[in-house]
Amino acid sequence: REDDYLLRTMAAMSLGSLGTGDGIPALVQALQEDGEAQGPAVEEAFSRFREPATQAAAAEALSQAIRHPGAGLALGHALAALGKLRRPEAVPLLIEYLAHHDYLVRFRLAQVLPLYPPALVLPALEAALAREDVLQVKEELREAVAKLRTF
């Protein structure tokens, strides 16, 4: 319900602030059931995980949800949340989606892939830039490539 938005947002942020993996299933479920509305809060919650074991568990749960999406999965937010975990093992999956048909997915990836070392992502971002035809995504990719080239 719309009147529960603030409560759900605060709950997602709290789960992230706890820093434990206990909230991972609930956060993934939020992306699957109400992802477009809760996506930004869920992304932020995942980015608050600091312990390597919790980050690894979160990356695995998000990767599974991305590989086997339900009908309601907010893919762009799920990929951004995965990217914000900064797990090198997630890079191949993130790069795979740079060619996704939804330009918003490509846009979100252009925003998070610069969080990684250039050696891992720069060639893929350059290739995506060369083939991109949506102006907003192309501009975001240009910024990402420029940022990584000066890294």
Coordinates of N, CA and C in Angstrom, one line a residue:
R1 N 0.8 -1.2 0.0 CA 0.0 0.0 0.0 C 0.9 1.2 0.0
E2 N 0.4 2.3 -0.6 CA 1.1 3.5 -0.7 C 1.5 4.1 0.6
D3 N 0.5 4.0 1.6 CA 0.8 4.7 2.9 C 1.8 3.9 3.7
D4 N 2.2 2.7 3.2 CA 3.3 2.0 3.9 C 4.7 2.3 3.4
Y5 N 4.8 3.1 2.4 CA 6.0 3.4 1.7 C 7.1 3.8 2.7
L6 N 6.8 4.8 3.5 CA 7.8 5.3 4.4 C 8.3 4.2 5.4
L7 N 7.3 3.5 5.9 CA 7.6 2.4 6.8 C 8.5 1.3 6.1
R8 N 8.2 1.0 4.9 CA 9.0 0.0 4.2 C 10.4 0.5 3.9
T9 N 10.5 1.8 3.6 CA 11.8 2.4 3.3 C 12.7 2.4 4.6
M10 N 12.1 2.8 5.7 CA 12.8 2.8 7.0 C 13.2 1.4 7.4
A11 N 12.4 0.4 7.1 CA 12.7 -1.0 7.4 C 13.9 -1.4 6.6
A12 N 13.9 -1.1 5.3 CA 15.0 -1.5 4.5 C 16.3 -0.9 4.9
M13 N 16.3 0.4 5.2 CA 17.5 1.1 5.7 C 18.0 0.5 7.0
S14 N 17.0 0.1 7.9 CA 17.4 -0.5 9.2 C 18.1 -1.8 9.0
L15 N 17.6 -2.6 8.1 CA 18.2 -3.9 7.8 C 19.6 -3.8 7.3
G16 N 19.8 -2.8 6.5 CA 21.2 -2.5 6.0 C 22.1 -2.0 7.1
S17 N 21.5 -1.2 8.0 CA 22.3 -0.6 9.1 C 22.7 -1.7 10.1
L18 N 21.9 -2.7 10.2 CA 22.3 -3.8 11.2 C 23.6 -4.5 10.8
G19 N 23.8 -4.5 9.5 CA 25.1 -5.1 9.0 C 25.2 -6.6 9.0
T20 N 24.2 -7.3 9.4 CA 24.2 -8.7 9.4 C 23.5 -9.2 8.2
G21 N 23.7 -10.5 7.9 CA 23.0 -11.1 6.7 C 21.6 -11.5 6.9
D22 N 21.1 -11.3 8.2 CA 19.7 -11.7 8.5 C 18.7 -11.0 7.6
G23 N 18.9 -9.8 7.2 CA 17.9 -9.1 6.4 C 18.0 -9.3 4.9
I24 N 19.0 -10.1 4.4 CA 19.2 -10.2 3.0 C 18.0 -10.8 2.3
P25 N 17.3 -11.8 2.8 CA 16.2 -12.4 2.1 C 15.0 -11.3 2.0
A26 N 14.8 -10.6 3.1 CA 13.8 -9.5 3.0 C 14.1 -8.4 2.0
L27 N 15.3 -8.1 1.9 CA 15.7 -7.0 1.0 C 15.5 -7.5 -0.5
V28 N 15.9 -8.7 -0.7 CA 15.7 -9.3 -2.1 C 14.2 -9.4 -2.4
Q29 N 13.5 -9.8 -1.4 CA 12.0 -9.9 -1.6 C 11.4 -8.5 -1.9
A30 N 11.9 -7.5 -1.2 CA 11.5 -6.1 -1.5 C 11.7 -5.7 -2.9
L31 N 12.9 -6.1 -3.5 CA 13.2 -5.8 -4.9 C 12.3 -6.6 -5.8
Q32 N 11.8 -7.8 -5.4 CA 11.0 -8.6 -6.2 C 9.5 -8.2 -6.2
E33 N 9.1 -7.7 -5.0 CA 7.6 -7.4 -4.9 C 7.3 -5.9 -5.1
D34 N 8.2 -5.0 -4.7 CA 7.9 -3.6 -4.8 C 9.2 -2.9 -5.2
G35 N 9.9 -3.4 -6.1 CA 11.2 -3.0 -6.5 C 11.4 -1.6 -7.0
E36 N 10.4 -1.2 -7.8 CA 10.6 0.2 -8.3 C 10.4 1.2 -7.2
A37 N 9.5 1.0 -6.3 CA 9.3 1.9 -5.2 C 10.3 1.9 -4.2
Q38 N 10.8 0.6 -3.8 CA 11.7 0.4 -2.8 C 13.2 0.3 -3.2
G39 N 13.4 0.3 -4.6 CA 14.7 0.1 -5.1 C 15.8 1.0 -4.5
P40 N 15.6 2.3 -4.5 CA 16.7 3.2 -3.9 C 17.0 2.9 -2.5
A41 N 16.0 2.6 -1.7 CA 16.3 2.3 -0.3 C 17.0 0.9 -0.1
V42 N 16.6 0.0 -1.0 CA 17.2 -1.4 -0.9 C 18.6 -1.3 -1.4
E43 N 18.9 -0.5 -2.4 CA 20.3 -0.3 -2.9 C 21.1 0.2 -1.8
E44 N 20.6 1.3 -1.1 CA 21.4 1.9 0.0 C 21.6 0.9 1.1
A45 N 20.6 0.1 1.4 CA 20.7 -0.9 2.5 C 21.8 -1.9 2.2
F46 N 21.8 -2.4 0.9 CA 22.9 -3.4 0.5 C 24.3 -2.7 0.6
S47 N 24.4 -1.4 0.3 CA 25.7 -0.8 0.3 C 26.2 -0.5 1.7
R48 N 25.4 -0.7 2.7 CA 25.8 -0.5 4.1 C 26.4 -1.8 4.7
F49 N 26.3 -2.9 4.0 CA 27.0 -4.1 4.5 C 28.5 -4.0 4.4
R50 N 29.2 -4.2 5.5 CA 30.7 -3.9 5.5 C 31.5 -5.2 5.6
E51 N 30.9 -6.2 6.4 CA 31.6 -7.4 6.6 C 31.7 -8.3 5.3
P52 N 32.9 -8.7 5.0 CA 33.1 -9.5 3.8 C 32.1 -10.7 3.6
A53 N 31.9 -11.4 4.7 CA 31.0 -12.6 4.6 C 29.6 -12.1 4.3
T54 N 29.2 -11.0 4.9 CA 27.8 -10.5 4.7 C 27.7 -10.0 3.2
Q55 N 28.7 -9.3 2.8 CA 28.8 -8.8 1.4 C 28.7 -10.0 0.4
A56 N 29.5 -11.1 0.7 CA 29.5 -12.3 -0.2 C 28.1 -12.9 -0.2
A57 N 27.4 -13.0 0.9 CA 26.1 -13.6 1.0 C 25.1 -12.7 0.2
A58 N 25.2 -11.4 0.4 CA 24.3 -10.5 -0.3 C 24.5 -10.6 -1.8
A59 N 25.8 -10.6 -2.2 CA 26.1 -10.7 -3.7 C 25.5 -12.0 -4.2
E60 N 25.7 -13.1 -3.5 CA 25.1 -14.4 -4.0 C 23.6 -14.3 -4.1
A61 N 22.9 -13.8 -3.1 CA 21.5 -13.7 -3.1 C 21.0 -12.8 -4.3
L62 N 21.7 -11.7 -4.5 CA 21.3 -10.8 -5.6 C 21.6 -11.4 -6.9
S63 N 22.7 -12.1 -7.0 CA 23.1 -12.8 -8.3 C 22.0 -13.8 -8.7
Q64 N 21.6 -14.6 -7.7 CA 20.5 -15.6 -7.9 C 19.2 -14.9 -8.4
A65 N 18.9 -13.9 -7.7 CA 17.6 -13.2 -8.1 C 17.7 -12.6 -9.5
I66 N 18.9 -12.1 -9.9 CA 19.1 -11.6 -11.2 C 19.1 -12.7 -12.3
R67 N 19.7 -13.8 -12.0 CA 19.8 -14.9 -12.9 C 18.4 -15.6 -13.1
H68 N 17.6 -15.5 -12.1 CA 16.3 -16.2 -12.1 C 15.3 -15.2 -11.6
P69 N 15.0 -14.2 -12.4 CA 14.1 -13.1 -11.9 C 12.7 -13.5 -11.9
G70 N 12.0 -13.1 -10.9 CA 10.5 -13.2 -10.9 C 10.0 -12.1 -11.7
A71 N 8.7 -12.1 -12.0 CA 8.0 -11.1 -12.8 C 8.2 -9.7 -12.3
G72 N 8.3 -9.5 -11.0 CA 8.3 -8.2 -10.5 C 9.7 -7.6 -10.1
L73 N 10.7 -8.4 -10.4 CA 12.0 -7.9 -10.0 C 12.4 -6.6 -10.7
A74 N 12.8 -5.7 -9.9 CA 13.3 -4.4 -10.4 C 14.8 -4.6 -10.8
L75 N 15.0 -5.0 -12.0 CA 16.3 -5.5 -12.5 C 17.4 -4.4 -12.3
G76 N 17.1 -3.2 -12.7 CA 18.1 -2.1 -12.6 C 18.5 -1.9 -11.2
H77 N 17.6 -1.9 -10.3 CA 17.9 -1.7 -8.9 C 18.7 -2.9 -8.3
A78 N 18.3 -4.1 -8.7 CA 19.0 -5.3 -8.3 C 20.5 -5.3 -8.7
L79 N 20.7 -4.9 -10.0 CA 22.0 -4.8 -10.5 C 22.8 -3.7 -9.8
A80 N 22.2 -2.6 -9.6 CA 22.9 -1.5 -8.9 C 23.3 -1.9 -7.5
A81 N 22.4 -2.6 -6.8 CA 22.7 -3.0 -5.5 C 23.8 -4.0 -5.5
L82 N 23.8 -4.9 -6.4 CA 24.9 -5.8 -6.6 C 26.2 -5.1 -6.8
G83 N 26.2 -4.1 -7.7 CA 27.4 -3.3 -8.1 C 27.9 -2.6 -6.9
K84 N 27.0 -2.0 -6.1 CA 27.5 -1.2 -4.9 C 28.1 -2.1 -3.8
L85 N 28.0 -3.4 -3.9 CA 28.7 -4.2 -3.0 C 30.2 -4.3 -3.3
R86 N 30.6 -3.9 -4.5 CA 32.0 -3.8 -4.9 C 32.7 -5.2 -4.8
R87 N 32.0 -6.2 -5.2 CA 32.6 -7.6 -5.2 C 33.1 -7.9 -6.6
P88 N 34.4 -8.1 -6.7 CA 35.0 -8.4 -8.1 C 34.3 -9.6 -8.8
E89 N 33.9 -10.6 -8.0 CA 33.2 -11.8 -8.6 C 31.9 -11.4 -9.3
A90 N 31.3 -10.3 -9.0 CA 30.1 -9.9 -9.6 C 30.2 -9.2 -10.9
V91 N 31.5 -8.8 -11.2 CA 31.7 -8.0 -12.5 C 31.2 -8.7 -13.7
P92 N 31.5 -10.0 -13.9 CA 31.0 -10.6 -15.2 C 29.5 -10.6 -15.3
L93 N 28.8 -10.8 -14.3 CA 27.3 -10.7 -14.4 C 26.9 -9.3 -14.7
L94 N 27.5 -8.3 -14.0 CA 27.2 -6.9 -14.3 C 27.5 -6.5 -15.7
I95 N 28.6 -6.9 -16.2 CA 29.0 -6.6 -17.6 C 28.0 -7.2 -18.6
E96 N 27.6 -8.4 -18.3 CA 26.7 -9.1 -19.2 C 25.4 -8.3 -19.5
Y97 N 25.0 -7.6 -18.4 CA 23.7 -6.8 -18.6 C 24.0 -5.4 -19.2
L98 N 25.2 -5.1 -19.5 CA 25.4 -3.8 -20.3 C 24.8 -3.9 -21.7
A99 N 24.4 -5.0 -22.1 CA 23.8 -5.2 -23.4 C 22.3 -5.4 -23.3
H100 N 21.7 -5.2 -22.1 CA 20.3 -5.5 -21.9 C 19.4 -4.6 -22.7
H101 N 18.3 -5.1 -23.1 CA 17.4 -4.3 -23.9 C 16.8 -3.0 -23.2
D102 N 16.7 -3.1 -21.9 CA 16.1 -1.9 -21.1 C 17.2 -0.9 -20.9
Y103 N 17.0 0.3 -21.4 CA 18.0 1.3 -21.3 C 18.2 1.8 -19.9
L104 N 17.2 1.6 -19.0 CA 17.4 2.0 -17.6 C 18.4 1.1 -16.9
V105 N 18.4 -0.2 -17.3 CA 19.3 -1.2 -16.7 C 20.7 -0.7 -17.1
R106 N 20.9 -0.4 -18.4 CA 22.2 0.0 -18.9 C 22.7 1.3 -18.2
F107 N 21.7 2.2 -18.0 CA 22.0 3.5 -17.3 C 22.5 3.2 -15.9
R108 N 21.8 2.4 -15.1 CA 22.2 2.1 -13.7 C 23.6 1.4 -13.7
L109 N 23.9 0.6 -14.6 CA 25.2 -0.1 -14.7 C 26.3 0.9 -15.0
A110 N 26.0 1.8 -15.8 CA 27.0 2.9 -16.1 C 27.3 3.7 -14.9
Q111 N 26.4 3.8 -14.0 CA 26.6 4.5 -12.8 C 27.4 3.8 -11.7
V112 N 27.2 2.4 -11.7 CA 27.9 1.7 -10.6 C 29.2 1.0 -11.0
L113 N 29.4 0.7 -12.3 CA 30.6 0.0 -12.7 C 31.9 0.9 -12.5
P114 N 31.8 2.2 -12.5 CA 33.1 2.9 -12.1 C 33.5 2.8 -10.7
L115 N 32.8 2.1 -9.9 CA 33.2 1.8 -8.5 C 34.3 0.7 -8.5
Y116 N 34.5 0.1 -9.6 CA 35.5 -1.0 -9.7 C 36.8 -0.6 -10.4
P117 N 37.8 -1.3 -10.2 CA 39.1 -1.0 -10.8 C 39.0 -1.0 -12.4
P118 N 39.6 0.0 -13.0 CA 39.5 0.1 -14.5 C 39.8 -1.2 -15.2
A119 N 40.8 -2.0 -14.8 CA 41.2 -3.2 -15.4 C 40.0 -4.2 -15.5
L120 N 39.1 -4.1 -14.6 CA 38.0 -5.1 -14.6 C 36.8 -4.6 -15.5
V121 N 36.7 -3.3 -15.6 CA 35.4 -2.9 -16.3 C 35.6 -1.9 -17.5
L122 N 36.8 -1.3 -17.6 CA 36.9 -0.3 -18.6 C 36.7 -0.8 -20.1
P123 N 37.3 -1.9 -20.4 CA 37.0 -2.4 -21.8 C 35.5 -2.7 -22.1
A124 N 34.8 -3.2 -21.1 CA 33.4 -3.4 -21.3 C 32.6 -2.1 -21.4
L125 N 33.0 -1.1 -20.6 CA 32.3 0.1 -20.7 C 32.6 0.8 -22.0
E126 N 33.8 0.7 -22.5 CA 34.2 1.3 -23.8 C 33.4 0.7 -24.9
A127 N 33.2 -0.7 -24.9 CA 32.5 -1.4 -25.9 C 31.0 -1.0 -25.8
A128 N 30.5 -0.8 -24.6 CA 29.1 -0.4 -24.5 C 28.9 1.0 -25.0
L129 N 29.8 1.9 -24.7 CA 29.7 3.2 -25.2 C 29.7 3.2 -26.8
A130 N 30.5 2.4 -27.4 CA 30.5 2.4 -28.9 C 29.2 1.9 -29.5
R131 N 28.5 1.1 -28.8 CA 27.2 0.6 -29.4 C 26.0 1.2 -28.9
E132 N 26.1 2.1 -27.9 CA 24.9 2.7 -27.2 C 24.3 3.7 -28.2
D133 N 22.9 3.7 -28.2 CA 22.2 4.7 -29.0 C 21.2 5.6 -28.3
V134 N 21.1 5.3 -27.0 CA 20.2 6.1 -26.1 C 21.1 7.3 -25.5
L135 N 20.7 8.5 -25.8 CA 21.6 9.6 -25.4 C 21.9 9.7 -24.0
Q136 N 20.9 9.5 -23.1 CA 21.2 9.6 -21.6 C 22.2 8.5 -21.2
V137 N 22.0 7.3 -21.7 CA 22.9 6.2 -21.4 C 24.3 6.5 -21.9
K138 N 24.3 6.9 -23.2 CA 25.6 7.2 -23.8 C 26.4 8.3 -23.0
E139 N 25.7 9.3 -22.5 CA 26.4 10.3 -21.7 C 26.9 9.7 -20.4
E140 N 26.1 8.9 -19.8 CA 26.5 8.3 -18.5 C 27.7 7.4 -18.7
L141 N 27.7 6.6 -19.8 CA 28.8 5.8 -20.2 C 30.1 6.6 -20.5
R142 N 29.9 7.8 -21.2 CA 31.1 8.7 -21.4 C 31.7 9.1 -20.1
E143 N 30.8 9.5 -19.1 CA 31.3 9.9 -17.8 C 32.1 8.8 -17.1
A144 N 31.5 7.6 -17.2 CA 32.1 6.4 -16.5 C 33.5 6.2 -17.1
V145 N 33.6 6.1 -18.4 CA 34.8 5.9 -19.1 C 35.9 7.0 -18.8
A146 N 35.5 8.2 -18.8 CA 36.4 9.3 -18.5 C 36.9 9.2 -17.1
K147 N 36.0 8.9 -16.2 CA 36.4 8.7 -14.8 C 37.4 7.6 -14.6
L148 N 37.2 6.5 -15.2 CA 38.1 5.3 -15.1 C 39.4 5.6 -15.8
R149 N 39.4 6.3 -16.9 CA 40.7 6.6 -17.6 C 41.6 7.5 -16.8
T150 N 41.0 8.3 -15.9 CA 41.8 9.2 -15.0 C 42.1 8.6 -13.7
F151 N 41.7 7.3 -13.5 CA 41.9 6.6 -12.2 C 43.3 6.3 -11.9

